[in-house]
Amino acid sequence: MTTASVPGELPGSAMTDEAYGALRASAALWVGTSVLITNQLGQVLVQHVDYLDTCLLPGGAVDKGESPAHAAARELGEELGITAVTDRGLAVDWVSAGSTSAPAAMRFPGEILHVFDGGTWDDDRICEIRLPSSEITAVEFVEPARLPDLLSPPDARRAMSALRARINAAGTVLLENGLPIAPTVLDRLGVLQTARPTYRYPWLQGPAPHDLTVTQVWAWLFAPDGRVLVLLDPHTGVAILPGGTPEEQDQGDPVCTLRREAEEGAAARFGSPLLLGHVTDPAARRGYLRYAAALIGVDPARPDPTTGHTYTRILATPEQATDLFDWGPAAAHQLAAVHQARRQLGLPQAACQPVTQLTAPTAW
């Protein structure tokens, strides 16, 4: 009969295969899956169920002998009537036995829960959803900041960590009770925990009309590798582009506004800007200008004189940056204009990669 070493005992200790198997079985955990799905506005699909007061992501238990990826695809079919391949992992969460409110009678031993990327669904795909006759009572797409209000605390932590992992594009992350064991800058600042500022206004090429009051001037500032500078509020994790509000000293020149605000809020310097276009708030007759320019350098970070906040500066691809904003259907049009400007500036398209925090002065 073969023998196996006993975990945790001194070298040379041995036990029978049967005893070793019994020992490992006594430490067994449950295995589950969930699937993170977003719509084209960056909202997350949640399910309302008839057996809980809280919502859930699609997913469920892994059956005996079943792989987690197969289980995730099976659950999508059973719960949403959707046939899909789930082959990209976002997170693997170790859920400890004492971290949930599971009743004692359940004898919950802990769980390993895999979170898969269900992708971004367009309206046609969403219209294909067919709910079962029981269990799932409704589905809705919600802003990421609403997840803690709708999901249980452990489920909300896991969903937010998986969403940040998807945006960060560094591969599958390891979680313990919903939190990354190696948090990124997006995790540390709680990005998306606060509602994204909403600018769901039409995107228009060219300068704003003369009768429109310009109240904001922002810029897509490109590093040489095609990524852009994004500022994160250290208290809320809210993302903004460099720029801000015109002041009297700018004498009505939006480029002066842009240079002053980029220097004050981001300590950033840039070359000659290109006007991309503007979005408008028709009800208030306000306009928001958008420019693009090549970064020259960033100086040591310092508090913004208006807010008093020292923003965290990151480089992200334009696509990653767009995921942090709520610009509505016009976001795709603005993103197309951003890439057109990038080509005019002679810069490459950024490769998919994790965001990078700028912690030291940099010159390009």
Tab-separated table of C-alpha atoms in Angstrom:
chain	number	residue	atom	x	y	z
A	1	MET	CA	0.000	0.000	0.000
A	2	THR	CA	1.367	3.425	-0.878
A	3	THR	CA	1.772	6.077	1.737
A	4	ALA	CA	1.718	9.857	1.720
A	5	SER	CA	3.327	12.499	3.912
A	6	VAL	CA	1.021	14.176	6.392
A	7	PRO	CA	0.818	17.967	5.851
A	8	GLY	CA	2.325	19.841	8.773
A	9	GLU	CA	4.098	16.863	10.329
A	10	LEU	CA	7.824	16.175	10.540
A	11	PRO	CA	9.651	14.720	7.527
A	12	GLY	CA	9.401	10.973	7.487
A	13	SER	CA	5.870	10.815	8.885
A	14	ALA	CA	3.546	8.768	6.714
A	15	MET	CA	-0.034	7.560	6.608
A	16	THR	CA	-2.160	5.291	4.474
A	17	ASP	CA	-3.827	6.570	1.320
A	18	GLU	CA	-7.204	6.096	2.991
A	19	ALA	CA	-6.223	8.141	6.012
A	20	TYR	CA	-4.629	10.804	3.854
A	21	GLY	CA	-7.760	11.031	1.706
A	22	ALA	CA	-9.956	11.313	4.798
A	23	LEU	CA	-7.752	14.099	6.141
A	24	ARG	CA	-7.980	16.072	2.913
A	25	ALA	CA	-11.726	15.490	2.660
A	26	SER	CA	-12.184	16.904	6.162
A	27	ALA	CA	-10.651	20.178	4.947
A	28	ALA	CA	-12.775	20.358	1.777
A	29	LEU	CA	-14.404	23.636	0.704
A	30	TRP	CA	-17.400	24.401	-1.446
A	31	VAL	CA	-16.777	25.711	-4.964
A	32	GLY	CA	-18.918	28.323	-6.680
A	33	THR	CA	-18.945	30.633	-9.686
A	34	SER	CA	-20.299	34.013	-10.631
A	35	VAL	CA	-20.221	36.001	-13.862
A	36	LEU	CA	-19.641	39.746	-14.193
A	37	ILE	CA	-21.586	41.232	-17.123
A	38	THR	CA	-21.824	44.900	-18.078
A	39	ASN	CA	-23.797	46.863	-20.629
A	40	GLN	CA	-22.366	49.493	-22.960
A	41	LEU	CA	-22.803	52.169	-20.285
A	42	GLY	CA	-20.533	50.320	-17.846
A	43	GLN	CA	-23.413	49.203	-15.611
A	44	VAL	CA	-23.358	45.759	-13.972
A	45	LEU	CA	-26.050	43.086	-14.402
A	46	VAL	CA	-27.596	41.929	-11.106
A	47	GLN	CA	-30.330	39.382	-10.517
A	48	HIS	CA	-33.265	39.727	-8.144
A	49	VAL	CA	-34.081	36.333	-6.636
A	50	ASP	CA	-37.078	34.966	-4.752
A	51	TYR	CA	-35.084	33.416	-1.912
A	52	LEU	CA	-32.943	36.370	-0.738
A	53	ASP	CA	-33.476	40.007	0.189
A	54	THR	CA	-30.271	40.889	-1.672
A	55	CYS	CA	-29.349	40.614	-5.354
A	56	LEU	CA	-26.762	38.337	-6.910
A	57	LEU	CA	-24.498	38.198	-9.915
A	58	PRO	CA	-25.375	35.308	-12.251
A	59	GLY	CA	-23.793	32.075	-11.090
A	60	GLY	CA	-24.086	29.279	-8.588
A	61	ALA	CA	-22.548	26.124	-7.171
A	62	VAL	CA	-20.153	23.950	-9.123
A	63	ASP	CA	-21.575	20.442	-9.459
A	64	LYS	CA	-19.596	17.331	-8.575
A	65	GLY	CA	-16.990	16.626	-11.239
A	66	GLU	CA	-17.731	19.911	-13.053
A	67	SER	CA	-15.147	22.580	-13.854
A	68	PRO	CA	-15.806	26.158	-12.637
A	69	ALA	CA	-15.788	27.493	-16.232
A	70	HIS	CA	-18.349	24.912	-17.328
A	71	ALA	CA	-20.475	25.694	-14.268
A	72	ALA	CA	-20.459	29.407	-15.067
A	73	ALA	CA	-21.624	28.781	-18.636
A	74	ARG	CA	-24.280	26.344	-17.412
A	75	GLU	CA	-25.626	28.861	-14.902
A	76	LEU	CA	-25.907	31.557	-17.597
A	77	GLY	CA	-28.039	29.165	-19.608
A	78	GLU	CA	-30.214	28.186	-16.657
A	79	GLU	CA	-30.649	31.668	-15.182
A	80	LEU	CA	-30.646	33.953	-18.233
A	81	GLY	CA	-31.306	31.617	-21.151
A	82	ILE	CA	-28.021	32.733	-22.710
A	83	THR	CA	-25.474	30.438	-24.345
A	84	ALA	CA	-21.969	31.785	-23.779
A	85	VAL	CA	-18.381	30.685	-23.342
A	86	THR	CA	-16.849	31.712	-20.010
A	87	ASP	CA	-13.115	31.362	-20.534
A	88	ARG	CA	-11.684	34.475	-18.923
A	89	GLY	CA	-11.281	34.592	-15.163
A	90	LEU	CA	-11.371	37.882	-13.295
A	91	ALA	CA	-10.964	36.755	-9.692
A	92	VAL	CA	-10.660	33.737	-7.412
A	93	ASP	CA	-11.996	34.409	-3.926
A	94	TRP	CA	-11.202	32.412	-0.771
A	95	VAL	CA	-14.302	32.802	1.393
A	96	SER	CA	-13.556	31.810	4.983
A	97	ALA	CA	-16.046	29.878	7.084
A	98	GLY	CA	-16.462	32.730	9.547
A	99	SER	CA	-16.837	35.542	7.023
A	100	THR	CA	-20.526	35.002	6.232
A	101	SER	CA	-23.756	34.864	8.176
A	102	ALA	CA	-24.420	31.267	7.117
A	103	PRO	CA	-26.568	29.468	9.708
A	104	ALA	CA	-24.870	26.848	11.853
A	105	ALA	CA	-27.118	24.128	10.437
A	106	MET	CA	-25.612	24.730	7.010
A	107	ARG	CA	-22.167	23.718	8.330
A	108	PHE	CA	-20.548	26.084	5.829
A	109	PRO	CA	-16.889	24.994	5.520
A	110	GLY	CA	-15.725	27.946	3.422
A	111	GLU	CA	-15.710	28.356	-0.338
A	112	ILE	CA	-13.523	28.995	-3.340
A	113	LEU	CA	-15.517	31.245	-5.669
A	114	HIS	CA	-14.451	31.935	-9.260
A	115	VAL	CA	-15.571	35.159	-10.960
A	116	PHE	CA	-15.651	35.019	-14.761
A	117	ASP	CA	-15.852	37.864	-17.260
A	118	GLY	CA	-19.171	37.706	-19.085
A	119	GLY	CA	-18.200	40.641	-21.306
A	120	THR	CA	-20.094	43.738	-22.404
A	121	TRP	CA	-23.557	43.057	-23.789
A	122	ASP	CA	-25.224	45.234	-26.391
A	123	ASP	CA	-28.973	45.825	-26.556
A	124	ASP	CA	-29.542	42.878	-28.896
A	125	ARG	CA	-27.819	40.493	-26.519
A	126	ILE	CA	-29.735	41.872	-23.547
A	127	CYS	CA	-33.016	41.366	-25.387
A	128	GLU	CA	-32.172	37.650	-25.676
A	129	ILE	CA	-32.385	37.192	-21.886
A	130	ARG	CA	-35.092	34.708	-20.874
A	131	LEU	CA	-35.703	34.198	-17.160
A	132	PRO	CA	-36.681	30.839	-15.661
A	133	SER	CA	-40.107	30.273	-14.131
A	134	SER	CA	-38.727	30.441	-10.585
A	135	GLU	CA	-35.711	31.709	-8.642
A	136	ILE	CA	-34.830	34.732	-10.809
A	137	THR	CA	-37.596	37.343	-10.605
A	138	ALA	CA	-35.893	40.162	-12.532
A	139	VAL	CA	-32.569	41.460	-13.801
A	140	GLU	CA	-31.310	45.019	-14.085
A	141	PHE	CA	-28.140	46.861	-14.961
A	142	VAL	CA	-26.960	49.141	-12.157
A	143	GLU	CA	-24.189	51.635	-11.579
A	144	PRO	CA	-21.156	50.045	-9.877
A	145	ALA	CA	-21.559	52.380	-6.887
A	146	ARG	CA	-24.980	50.800	-6.189
A	147	LEU	CA	-23.607	47.284	-5.749
A	148	PRO	CA	-23.017	47.672	-1.972
A	149	ASP	CA	-26.668	48.683	-1.573
A	150	LEU	CA	-28.031	45.750	-3.575
A	151	LEU	CA	-25.680	42.833	-2.857
A	152	SER	CA	-24.601	41.349	0.454
A	153	PRO	CA	-21.345	42.896	1.740
A	154	PRO	CA	-19.177	39.887	0.739
A	155	ASP	CA	-20.791	39.671	-2.717
A	156	ALA	CA	-20.427	43.435	-3.257
A	157	ARG	CA	-16.740	43.393	-2.295
A	158	ARG	CA	-16.101	40.513	-4.674
A	159	ALA	CA	-18.014	42.130	-7.551
A	160	MET	CA	-16.201	45.452	-7.135
A	161	SER	CA	-12.806	43.751	-6.938
A	162	ALA	CA	-13.585	41.767	-10.091
A	163	LEU	CA	-14.765	44.884	-11.936
A	164	ARG	CA	-11.577	46.761	-11.034
A	165	ALA	CA	-9.541	43.739	-12.123
A	166	ARG	CA	-11.295	43.788	-15.484
A	167	ILE	CA	-10.528	47.490	-15.966
A	168	ASN	CA	-6.929	47.107	-14.768
A	169	ALA	CA	-6.280	44.277	-17.260
A	170	ALA	CA	-3.543	42.620	-15.216
A	171	GLY	CA	-5.128	39.164	-15.269
A	172	THR	CA	-6.986	37.135	-12.680
A	173	VAL	CA	-6.662	38.497	-9.131
A	174	LEU	CA	-6.638	36.525	-5.888
A	175	LEU	CA	-9.082	37.625	-3.207
A	176	GLU	CA	-9.616	36.803	0.438
A	177	ASN	CA	-13.190	37.412	1.553
A	178	GLY	CA	-13.737	39.652	-1.458
A	179	LEU	CA	-10.632	41.828	-1.107
A	180	PRO	CA	-7.439	41.566	-3.204
A	181	ILE	CA	-4.409	40.196	-1.421
A	182	ALA	CA	-2.298	42.494	-3.637
A	183	PRO	CA	-4.473	45.617	-4.090
A	184	THR	CA	-3.850	47.908	-7.051
A	185	VAL	CA	-4.150	51.685	-6.980
A	186	LEU	CA	-7.761	51.261	-8.170
A	187	ASP	CA	-8.487	49.076	-5.137
A	188	ARG	CA	-6.646	51.257	-2.631
A	189	LEU	CA	-8.595	54.347	-3.652
A	190	GLY	CA	-11.934	52.539	-3.932
A	191	VAL	CA	-12.434	53.501	-7.569
A	192	LEU	CA	-16.129	53.201	-8.580
A	193	GLN	CA	-17.326	53.074	-4.955
A	194	THR	CA	-18.649	56.610	-5.496
A	195	ALA	CA	-21.086	57.283	-8.328
A	196	ARG	CA	-19.353	58.305	-11.526
A	197	PRO	CA	-20.005	61.938	-12.512
A	198	THR	CA	-22.652	61.889	-15.232
A	199	TYR	CA	-22.212	63.789	-18.507
A	200	ARG	CA	-24.670	62.002	-20.783
A	201	TYR	CA	-24.787	64.814	-23.294
A	202	PRO	CA	-24.483	64.800	-27.089
A	203	TRP	CA	-20.955	64.813	-28.493
A	204	LEU	CA	-20.303	67.451	-31.156
A	205	GLN	CA	-17.222	68.090	-33.246
A	206	GLY	CA	-15.569	71.513	-33.275
A	207	PRO	CA	-15.806	74.559	-31.010
A	208	ALA	CA	-18.827	75.409	-28.893
A	209	PRO	CA	-21.292	77.954	-30.342
A	210	HIS	CA	-20.777	81.558	-29.242
A	211	ASP	CA	-24.076	81.607	-27.339
A	212	LEU	CA	-23.064	78.611	-25.239
A	213	THR	CA	-21.381	79.264	-21.891
A	214	VAL	CA	-18.222	77.174	-21.565
A	215	THR	CA	-18.021	75.954	-17.966
A	216	GLN	CA	-15.378	73.225	-18.252
A	217	VAL	CA	-12.262	72.615	-20.336
A	218	TRP	CA	-10.705	69.141	-20.109
A	219	ALA	CA	-7.962	67.396	-22.043
A	220	TRP	CA	-6.822	63.935	-23.027
A	221	LEU	CA	-3.101	64.258	-22.329
A	222	PHE	CA	-1.081	61.524	-24.027
A	223	ALA	CA	2.132	59.904	-22.831
A	224	PRO	CA	4.476	58.689	-25.589
A	225	ASP	CA	3.102	55.126	-25.336
A	226	GLY	CA	-0.449	56.265	-26.198
A	227	ARG	CA	-1.841	56.156	-22.683
A	228	VAL	CA	-3.545	59.173	-21.119
A	229	LEU	CA	-3.277	60.971	-17.808
A	230	VAL	CA	-6.209	60.443	-15.419
A	231	LEU	CA	-6.632	61.983	-11.971
A	232	LEU	CA	-8.207	60.047	-9.084
A	233	ASP	CA	-9.670	61.832	-6.075
A	234	PRO	CA	-7.841	60.423	-3.025
A	235	HIS	CA	-10.993	60.536	-0.872
A	236	THR	CA	-13.665	59.201	-3.228
A	237	GLY	CA	-11.777	57.427	-6.011
A	238	VAL	CA	-13.696	59.497	-8.580
A	239	ALA	CA	-11.801	59.870	-11.868
A	240	ILE	CA	-11.450	63.102	-13.836
A	241	LEU	CA	-9.434	64.314	-16.797
A	242	PRO	CA	-6.964	67.168	-16.307
A	243	GLY	CA	-8.665	70.539	-16.701
A	244	GLY	CA	-11.320	72.586	-14.985
A	245	THR	CA	-13.388	75.752	-14.859
A	246	PRO	CA	-12.544	79.018	-16.653
A	247	GLU	CA	-11.570	81.936	-14.442
A	248	GLU	CA	-11.329	85.669	-15.078
A	249	GLN	CA	-7.551	85.529	-15.342
A	250	ASP	CA	-7.897	83.245	-18.391
A	251	GLN	CA	-9.475	86.143	-20.353
A	252	GLY	CA	-11.861	83.853	-22.178
A	253	ASP	CA	-9.113	81.687	-23.671
A	254	PRO	CA	-9.933	77.992	-23.089
A	255	VAL	CA	-6.334	76.945	-23.755
A	256	CYS	CA	-5.200	79.266	-20.940
A	257	THR	CA	-7.806	77.641	-18.716
A	258	LEU	CA	-6.563	74.211	-19.666
A	259	ARG	CA	-2.883	74.963	-19.032
A	260	ARG	CA	-3.598	76.617	-15.680
A	261	GLU	CA	-5.934	73.862	-14.467
A	262	ALA	CA	-3.649	71.048	-15.644
A	263	GLU	CA	-0.748	72.676	-13.824
A	264	GLU	CA	-2.767	73.276	-10.637
A	265	GLY	CA	-4.524	69.906	-10.411
A	266	ALA	CA	-2.085	67.543	-12.104
A	267	ALA	CA	1.239	69.418	-12.149
A	268	ALA	CA	1.232	68.493	-15.834
A	269	ARG	CA	2.804	70.232	-18.826
A	270	PHE	CA	1.815	69.563	-22.430
A	271	GLY	CA	2.411	70.699	-26.004
A	272	SER	CA	0.093	72.442	-28.449
A	273	PRO	CA	-3.451	71.149	-27.896
A	274	LEU	CA	-5.928	69.993	-30.542
A	275	LEU	CA	-9.595	70.827	-30.083
A	276	LEU	CA	-11.593	67.596	-30.266
A	277	GLY	CA	-15.090	68.934	-29.781
A	278	HIS	CA	-17.574	69.527	-26.994
A	279	VAL	CA	-20.529	68.120	-25.129
A	280	THR	CA	-23.482	70.293	-24.274
A	281	ASP	CA	-26.094	70.458	-21.543
A	282	PRO	CA	-29.039	71.769	-23.608
A	283	ALA	CA	-31.197	72.557	-20.579
A	284	ALA	CA	-28.628	74.880	-19.002
A	285	ARG	CA	-26.976	76.089	-22.236
A	286	ARG	CA	-23.597	74.989	-20.920
A	287	GLY	CA	-20.713	73.565	-22.916
A	288	TYR	CA	-17.774	71.367	-21.962
A	289	LEU	CA	-14.748	71.532	-24.265
A	290	ARG	CA	-12.469	68.570	-24.886
A	291	TYR	CA	-8.878	68.881	-26.144
A	292	ALA	CA	-6.023	66.467	-26.791
A	293	ALA	CA	-2.287	67.090	-26.447
A	294	ALA	CA	1.024	65.330	-25.917
A	295	LEU	CA	2.406	65.395	-22.387
A	296	ILE	CA	5.785	67.036	-21.901
A	297	GLY	CA	6.152	66.147	-18.245
A	298	VAL	CA	4.663	65.980	-14.768
A	299	ASP	CA	6.150	67.745	-11.761
A	300	PRO	CA	5.873	66.681	-8.099
A	301	ALA	CA	2.231	66.314	-7.071
A	302	ARG	CA	0.783	69.048	-4.883
A	303	PRO	CA	-2.627	70.035	-3.522
A	304	ASP	CA	-5.094	71.520	-5.972
A	305	PRO	CA	-5.678	75.129	-4.813
A	306	THR	CA	-9.435	74.815	-5.419
A	307	THR	CA	-10.189	71.479	-3.743
A	308	GLY	CA	-7.174	71.079	-1.466
A	309	HIS	CA	-6.826	67.501	-2.746
A	310	THR	CA	-3.584	66.048	-4.015
A	311	TYR	CA	-4.858	63.893	-6.852
A	312	THR	CA	-3.419	60.477	-7.553
A	313	ARG	CA	-2.129	60.456	-11.130
A	314	ILE	CA	-2.331	57.357	-13.292
A	315	LEU	CA	-1.642	56.488	-16.897
A	316	ALA	CA	-4.394	54.414	-18.499
A	317	THR	CA	-5.438	53.468	-21.987
A	318	PRO	CA	-8.250	55.647	-23.364
A	319	GLU	CA	-10.545	52.605	-23.075
A	320	GLN	CA	-9.672	52.116	-19.401
A	321	ALA	CA	-10.251	55.810	-18.781
A	322	THR	CA	-13.654	55.717	-20.470
A	323	ASP	CA	-14.718	52.871	-18.150
A	324	LEU	CA	-14.226	55.263	-15.219
A	325	PHE	CA	-16.635	57.896	-16.597
A	326	ASP	CA	-20.393	57.917	-17.183
A	327	TRP	CA	-20.721	59.644	-20.539
A	328	GLY	CA	-23.640	57.673	-21.884
A	329	PRO	CA	-24.057	56.611	-25.512
A	330	ALA	CA	-21.883	59.509	-26.723
A	331	ALA	CA	-18.806	57.967	-25.076
A	332	ALA	CA	-18.063	55.871	-28.177
A	333	HIS	CA	-18.102	58.970	-30.410
A	334	GLN	CA	-15.758	60.840	-28.086
A	335	LEU	CA	-13.423	57.843	-27.913
A	336	ALA	CA	-13.259	57.754	-31.707
A	337	ALA	CA	-12.315	61.454	-31.718
A	338	VAL	CA	-9.627	60.772	-29.092
A	339	HIS	CA	-7.975	58.135	-31.258
A	340	GLN	CA	-8.167	60.378	-34.319
A	341	ALA	CA	-6.344	63.094	-32.345
A	342	ARG	CA	-3.790	60.563	-31.116
A	343	ARG	CA	-2.968	59.684	-34.720
A	344	GLN	CA	-2.672	63.382	-35.588
A	345	LEU	CA	-0.194	63.732	-32.736
A	346	GLY	CA	1.841	60.861	-34.201
A	347	LEU	CA	1.404	58.635	-31.143
A	348	PRO	CA	0.859	54.850	-31.074
A	349	GLN	CA	-2.247	53.105	-29.834
A	350	ALA	CA	-1.645	52.000	-26.269
A	351	ALA	CA	-1.283	48.293	-25.653
A	352	CYS	CA	-3.703	46.692	-23.203
A	353	GLN	CA	-1.882	46.830	-19.851
A	354	PRO	CA	-2.390	47.618	-16.159
A	355	VAL	CA	-2.723	51.246	-15.123
A	356	THR	CA	0.449	52.893	-13.823
A	357	GLN	CA	0.570	55.334	-10.934
A	358	LEU	CA	2.880	58.300	-11.451
A	359	THR	CA	4.639	58.854	-8.139
A	360	ALA	CA	7.722	60.787	-9.251
A	361	PRO	CA	8.417	63.698	-11.611
A	362	THR	CA	8.649	62.527	-15.208
A	363	ALA	CA	9.738	64.228	-18.404
A	364	TRP	CA	9.121	63.039	-21.960
